[in-house]
Short mmCIF file of C-alpha atoms in Angstrom, two decimals:
data_model
loop_
_atom_site.label_atom_id
_atom_site.label_comp_id
_atom_site.label_asym_id
_atom_site.label_seq_id
_atom_site.Cartn_x
_atom_site.Cartn_y
_atom_site.Cartn_z
CA MET A 189 2.89 41.71 -14.22
CA ALA A 190 3.42 38.24 -15.60
CA ASP A 191 6.59 37.77 -13.53
CA THR A 192 4.75 38.89 -10.39
CA ALA A 193 1.92 36.44 -11.11
CA TRP A 194 4.37 33.56 -11.53
CA ARG A 195 6.13 34.45 -8.27
CA ARG A 196 2.85 34.59 -6.39
CA HIS A 197 1.74 31.33 -7.94
CA GLY A 198 4.86 29.46 -6.82
CA PRO A 199 4.64 30.08 -3.04
CA ASP A 200 0.89 29.42 -3.12
CA ARG A 201 1.47 26.01 -4.67
CA ARG A 202 4.28 25.26 -2.24
CA SER A 203 2.12 26.16 0.76
CA THR A 204 -0.76 24.07 -0.58
CA ARG A 205 1.55 21.13 -1.12
CA ALA A 206 3.05 21.50 2.35
CA LEU A 207 -0.42 21.60 3.89
CA ARG A 208 -1.38 18.47 1.97
CA VAL A 209 1.74 16.65 3.16
CA ARG A 210 1.22 17.70 6.79
CA THR A 211 -2.40 16.58 6.66
CA ALA A 212 -1.47 13.22 5.14
CA ALA A 213 1.28 12.73 7.74
CA ALA A 214 -1.10 13.61 10.60
CA VAL A 215 -3.78 11.22 9.33
CA THR A 216 -1.23 8.43 8.89
CA ALA A 217 0.19 8.98 12.39
CA LEU A 218 -3.33 9.02 13.87
CA LEU A 219 -4.22 5.75 12.16
CA VAL A 220 -0.99 4.07 13.30
CA LEU A 221 -1.50 5.24 16.90
CA THR A 222 -5.11 4.06 16.80
CA VAL A 223 -4.11 0.62 15.56
CA LEU A 224 -1.37 0.33 18.20
CA LEU A 225 -3.08 1.84 21.25
CA VAL A 226 -6.79 1.06 21.00
CA PRO A 227 -6.49 -2.76 21.18
CA ALA A 228 -4.11 -2.37 24.15
CA LEU A 229 -6.23 0.18 26.04
CA VAL A 230 -9.71 -1.16 25.26
CA ARG A 231 -10.35 -4.69 26.45
CA PHE A 232 -12.53 -5.97 23.66
CA ASP A 233 -13.36 -9.38 22.30
CA PRO A 234 -13.97 -8.93 18.55
CA GLN A 235 -16.03 -12.14 18.56
CA ALA A 236 -18.33 -11.16 21.45
CA VAL A 237 -21.98 -11.28 20.35
CA ASP A 238 -24.84 -9.20 21.78
CA LEU A 239 -28.01 -9.90 19.83
CA SER A 240 -29.97 -7.39 21.90
CA ALA A 241 -27.88 -4.59 20.38
CA LYS A 242 -27.71 -5.74 16.75
CA LEU A 243 -27.78 -3.19 13.91
CA LEU A 244 -27.96 -0.14 16.15
CA PRO A 245 -27.37 3.10 14.19
CA PRO A 246 -24.44 5.38 15.08
CA SER A 247 -24.83 6.94 18.53
CA TRP A 248 -22.70 8.30 21.37
CA GLN A 249 -22.40 4.81 22.82
CA HIS A 250 -21.54 3.24 19.45
CA PRO A 251 -20.12 5.99 17.16
CA PHE A 252 -20.10 3.66 14.15
CA GLY A 253 -23.16 1.67 15.19
CA THR A 254 -23.24 -2.11 15.57
CA ASP A 255 -23.31 -5.00 13.11
CA ASP A 256 -25.87 -7.76 12.65
CA LEU A 257 -24.50 -9.60 15.70
CA GLY A 258 -24.45 -6.58 18.01
CA ARG A 259 -20.69 -6.01 17.86
CA ASP A 260 -19.32 -2.46 18.05
CA LEU A 261 -18.28 -1.42 14.54
CA LEU A 262 -15.72 1.19 15.61
CA LEU A 263 -13.65 -1.34 17.52
CA ARG A 264 -14.08 -3.97 14.84
CA CYS A 265 -12.95 -1.48 12.19
CA VAL A 266 -9.83 -0.73 14.26
CA HIS A 267 -9.08 -4.44 14.56
CA GLY A 268 -9.82 -4.89 10.85
CA LEU A 269 -7.47 -2.04 9.94
CA ARG A 270 -4.82 -3.64 12.10
CA VAL A 271 -5.07 -6.92 10.20
CA SER A 272 -5.25 -5.22 6.80
CA LEU A 273 -2.22 -3.04 7.59
CA LEU A 274 -0.27 -6.11 8.68
CA VAL A 275 -1.09 -7.83 5.40
CA GLY A 276 -0.31 -4.69 3.39
CA VAL A 277 3.02 -3.86 5.04
CA VAL A 278 4.42 -7.42 5.07
CA ALA A 279 3.25 -8.15 1.52
CA ALA A 280 4.66 -4.83 0.27
CA LEU A 281 8.05 -5.52 1.88
CA VAL A 282 8.26 -9.05 0.47
CA ALA A 283 7.17 -7.90 -2.99
CA THR A 284 9.65 -5.01 -2.94
CA VAL A 285 12.57 -7.26 -1.98
CA LEU A 286 11.63 -9.77 -4.69
CA GLY A 287 11.08 -7.11 -7.33
CA THR A 288 14.29 -5.29 -6.44
CA ALA A 289 16.32 -8.51 -6.69
CA VAL A 290 14.86 -9.45 -10.07
CA GLY A 291 15.08 -5.92 -11.50
CA ALA A 292 18.64 -5.38 -10.28
CA ALA A 293 19.76 -8.73 -11.69
CA ALA A 294 18.14 -8.02 -15.04
CA GLY A 295 19.60 -4.53 -15.33
CA ALA A 296 23.08 -5.40 -14.05
CA LEU A 297 23.62 -8.64 -15.96
CA GLY A 298 21.93 -7.61 -19.22
CA GLY A 299 22.00 -9.81 -22.29
CA ARG A 300 20.18 -13.13 -22.17
CA THR A 301 19.55 -12.89 -18.44
CA ASP A 302 17.83 -9.54 -18.88
CA ARG A 303 15.68 -10.81 -21.74
CA LEU A 304 14.75 -14.01 -19.91
CA LEU A 305 13.79 -12.28 -16.67
CA MET A 306 11.79 -9.51 -18.33
CA ARG A 307 9.94 -11.98 -20.58
CA ALA A 308 8.97 -13.86 -17.42
CA VAL A 309 7.78 -10.59 -15.90
CA ASP A 310 5.76 -9.81 -19.03
CA ALA A 311 4.20 -13.29 -19.00
CA LEU A 312 3.13 -12.98 -15.36
CA SER A 313 1.87 -9.44 -15.95
CA ALA A 314 -0.48 -10.77 -18.62
CA ILE A 315 -2.37 -12.71 -15.94
CA PRO A 316 -4.86 -10.57 -13.97
CA HIS A 317 -3.62 -9.97 -10.43
CA LEU A 318 -6.87 -11.00 -8.81
CA LEU A 319 -7.10 -14.23 -10.78
CA LEU A 320 -3.50 -15.15 -9.93
CA GLY A 321 -4.09 -14.22 -6.30
CA ILE A 322 -7.17 -16.44 -6.12
CA PHE A 323 -5.14 -19.34 -7.51
CA VAL A 324 -2.39 -18.86 -4.89
CA VAL A 325 -4.86 -18.52 -1.99
CA ALA A 326 -6.73 -21.62 -3.12
CA LEU A 327 -3.59 -23.69 -2.46
CA PHE A 328 -3.76 -23.00 1.30
CA ARG A 329 -6.29 -22.82 4.09
CA PRO A 330 -7.87 -19.38 4.69
CA GLY A 331 -5.67 -17.19 6.87
CA ILE A 332 -3.45 -14.13 7.02
CA TRP A 333 -0.24 -15.66 5.67
CA PRO A 334 -1.73 -17.22 2.53
CA VAL A 335 -3.11 -13.77 1.70
CA VAL A 336 0.31 -12.20 2.33
CA VAL A 337 1.95 -14.75 0.02
CA SER A 338 -0.74 -14.20 -2.61
CA VAL A 339 -0.40 -10.41 -2.58
CA ALA A 340 3.41 -10.50 -2.50
CA LEU A 341 3.68 -12.91 -5.43
CA THR A 342 1.36 -10.82 -7.60
CA HIS A 343 2.69 -7.32 -6.86
CA TRP A 344 6.47 -7.47 -7.38
CA LEU A 345 6.32 -7.15 -11.16
CA SER A 346 6.00 -3.36 -11.36
CA THR A 347 8.84 -2.95 -8.85
CA ALA A 348 11.07 -5.18 -10.99
CA ARG A 349 10.43 -2.98 -14.04
CA ILE A 350 11.10 0.24 -12.10
CA VAL A 351 14.33 -1.08 -10.58
CA ARG A 352 15.57 -2.45 -13.91
CA ALA A 353 14.99 0.90 -15.62
CA GLU A 354 16.80 2.73 -12.82
CA VAL A 355 19.74 0.29 -12.94
CA LEU A 356 20.08 0.77 -16.70
CA SER A 357 20.15 4.53 -16.11
CA LEU A 358 22.78 4.22 -13.38
CA ARG A 359 25.04 2.02 -15.51
CA GLY A 360 25.88 5.04 -17.67
CA ARG A 361 26.92 7.27 -14.75
CA PRO A 362 30.58 8.39 -14.57
CA TYR A 363 31.23 6.88 -11.14
CA VAL A 364 30.09 3.47 -12.39
CA ASP A 365 32.41 3.76 -15.40
CA ALA A 366 35.22 4.73 -13.03
CA ALA A 367 34.57 1.69 -10.83
CA VAL A 368 34.59 -0.63 -13.85
CA SER A 369 37.78 0.99 -15.18
CA GLY A 370 39.37 0.50 -11.76
CA GLY A 371 38.86 -3.25 -12.01
CA ALA A 372 35.77 -3.68 -9.84
CA SER A 373 33.85 -6.86 -10.56
CA ARG A 374 30.26 -6.81 -11.79
CA TRP A 375 29.06 -8.09 -8.41
CA ARG A 376 30.92 -5.34 -6.54
CA VAL A 377 29.59 -2.64 -8.86
CA THR A 378 26.06 -3.95 -8.43
CA VAL A 379 26.21 -4.18 -4.63
CA ARG A 380 28.20 -0.98 -3.97
CA HIS A 381 26.81 1.37 -6.62
CA LEU A 382 23.73 0.12 -8.45
CA VAL A 383 21.58 -1.32 -5.64
CA PRO A 384 22.06 1.67 -3.26
CA GLY A 385 21.10 3.96 -6.14
CA VAL A 386 17.74 2.24 -6.67
CA LEU A 387 16.75 1.97 -3.00
CA PRO A 388 14.86 5.32 -2.94
CA GLN A 389 12.75 4.26 -5.93
CA ALA A 390 12.21 0.81 -4.43
CA GLY A 391 11.18 2.38 -1.11
CA LEU A 392 8.67 4.62 -2.88
CA ALA A 393 7.27 1.58 -4.69
CA ALA A 394 6.91 -0.22 -1.35
CA VAL A 395 5.00 2.69 0.20
CA LEU A 396 2.65 2.92 -2.76
CA MET A 397 2.14 -0.84 -2.65
CA ILE A 398 0.81 -0.87 0.94
CA PRO A 399 -2.69 0.53 0.15
CA HIS A 400 -2.76 -1.53 -3.05
CA ALA A 401 -2.08 -4.67 -1.01
CA MET A 402 -4.77 -3.68 1.50
CA TRP A 403 -7.32 -3.35 -1.31
CA HIS A 404 -6.20 -6.68 -2.74
CA GLU A 405 -6.67 -8.38 0.63
CA SER A 406 -10.08 -6.76 0.99
CA ALA A 407 -11.11 -8.00 -2.45
CA LEU A 408 -10.07 -11.57 -1.64
CA SER A 409 -11.80 -11.48 1.74
CA PHE A 410 -14.91 -9.93 0.19
CA LEU A 411 -15.04 -12.87 -2.21
CA GLY A 412 -14.71 -15.27 0.71
CA LEU A 413 -11.25 -16.46 -0.39
CA GLY A 414 -9.01 -14.50 1.95
CA LEU A 415 -9.38 -14.36 5.71
CA PRO A 416 -12.05 -16.48 7.48
CA ALA A 417 -15.42 -14.75 7.86
CA HIS A 418 -15.14 -14.67 11.68
CA GLN A 419 -11.79 -12.81 11.61
CA ALA A 420 -12.09 -9.04 11.49
CA SER A 421 -10.45 -7.40 8.47
CA LEU A 422 -11.72 -4.57 6.35
CA GLY A 423 -12.62 -6.98 3.55
CA THR A 424 -14.58 -9.34 5.80
CA LEU A 425 -16.36 -6.37 7.43
CA VAL A 426 -17.48 -5.02 4.06
CA GLN A 427 -18.57 -8.48 2.99
CA ALA A 428 -20.51 -9.00 6.24
CA GLY A 429 -22.26 -5.63 5.88
CA ARG A 430 -23.41 -6.30 2.32
CA GLY A 431 -26.66 -7.97 3.42
CA SER A 432 -27.44 -5.16 5.87
CA LEU A 433 -26.90 -2.58 3.12
CA LEU A 434 -29.59 -4.22 0.99
CA ALA A 435 -31.94 -3.93 3.99
CA GLY A 436 -31.27 -0.18 4.32
CA ASP A 437 -28.65 -0.30 7.11
CA TRP A 438 -25.76 1.64 5.59
CA TRP A 439 -23.28 1.92 8.48
CA PRO A 440 -21.92 -1.68 8.49
CA THR A 441 -20.62 -1.08 4.95
CA LEU A 442 -19.79 2.64 4.97
CA PHE A 443 -17.36 2.81 7.88
CA PRO A 444 -15.16 -0.18 6.90
CA GLY A 445 -15.06 1.32 3.41
CA LEU A 446 -13.88 4.65 4.84
CA PHE A 447 -11.16 2.84 6.79
CA LEU A 448 -9.90 1.63 3.41
CA ILE A 449 -10.21 4.94 1.57
CA VAL A 450 -8.68 7.27 4.20
CA PRO A 451 -5.34 5.37 4.57
CA THR A 452 -5.10 5.13 0.79
CA LEU A 453 -5.44 8.90 0.38
CA ALA A 454 -3.01 9.59 3.24
CA VAL A 455 -0.33 7.27 1.86
CA ALA A 456 -0.85 8.71 -1.64
CA GLY A 457 -0.22 12.21 -0.27
CA LEU A 458 3.02 11.17 1.44
CA ALA A 459 4.17 9.20 -1.60
CA GLY A 460 3.52 12.21 -3.83
CA ALA A 461 5.82 14.36 -1.69
CA TRP A 462 8.46 11.61 -1.74
CA ARG A 463 8.22 11.38 -5.53
CA GLU A 464 8.76 15.13 -5.87
CA ARG A 465 11.89 14.89 -3.73
CA LEU A 466 13.22 12.09 -5.90
CA SER A 467 12.59 14.12 -9.07
CA PRO A 468 13.96 17.67 -8.50
CA ARG A 469 13.23 18.68 -12.09
CA ARG A 470 9.57 17.73 -11.78
CA ARG A 471 9.42 19.48 -8.43
CA SER A 472 10.83 22.70 -9.86
CA GLU A 473 8.29 22.58 -12.67
CA LEU A 474 5.48 22.19 -10.17
CA THR A 475 6.60 25.19 -8.12
CA LEU A 476 6.63 27.62 -11.06
#
């Protein structure tokens, strides 16, 4: 009986996990297609103002309602998601490259270089991300690229730790010992064996960093330190709808917030499946 229960439990969990992954993939694909196609198919000026239609509740004509200047919230949310995704993807890629370089150098070189680099990582990690991001953004004029730089420079630290740990694990593998015994230089071993071995973990870190970077951009824009108020991003939309929320108009804040939450959950579902593939032992434990 117990063996039968375990066998039934395994396929049920596998089917549930597969359904979760398919749903996350479908939502992610839908969001990407929406961001790519809607601005091209719908001729829309995100700055167009129609005061006669301000703060209209959701309807067939305006599914998400309108904001305090009469602009359609659905289209503005799509444009805002486009900007936030651009910030998130570029910042995640830059942070992943930087973190991978630092982590690989620390793990491969070891000794004083390892200690120096990781102490620098620990020192930067002691500073709150948001505070450090505000300091970086304050050095430039408001815009997309200062936010990208701010997010990238504050989010590579965890990737560096992950890559360093993976490099230290790979250094003890037999094929690395064989390459060293064969006379391969440290640089060749790092480039040919260590860095390719950490790329899956670095890629997973980059995927998980995209929604984190989007939330970071939204927080900066909500505080008025990220993108200019007239430029549509999810952070500026939430910030603009704050006053309407206090007046009882909930839709200018709810829908931009959902455009932040839904991609986060979708990416988390895909990243969870990727993590299980990278860790076969953990995956086998989950399917019992």
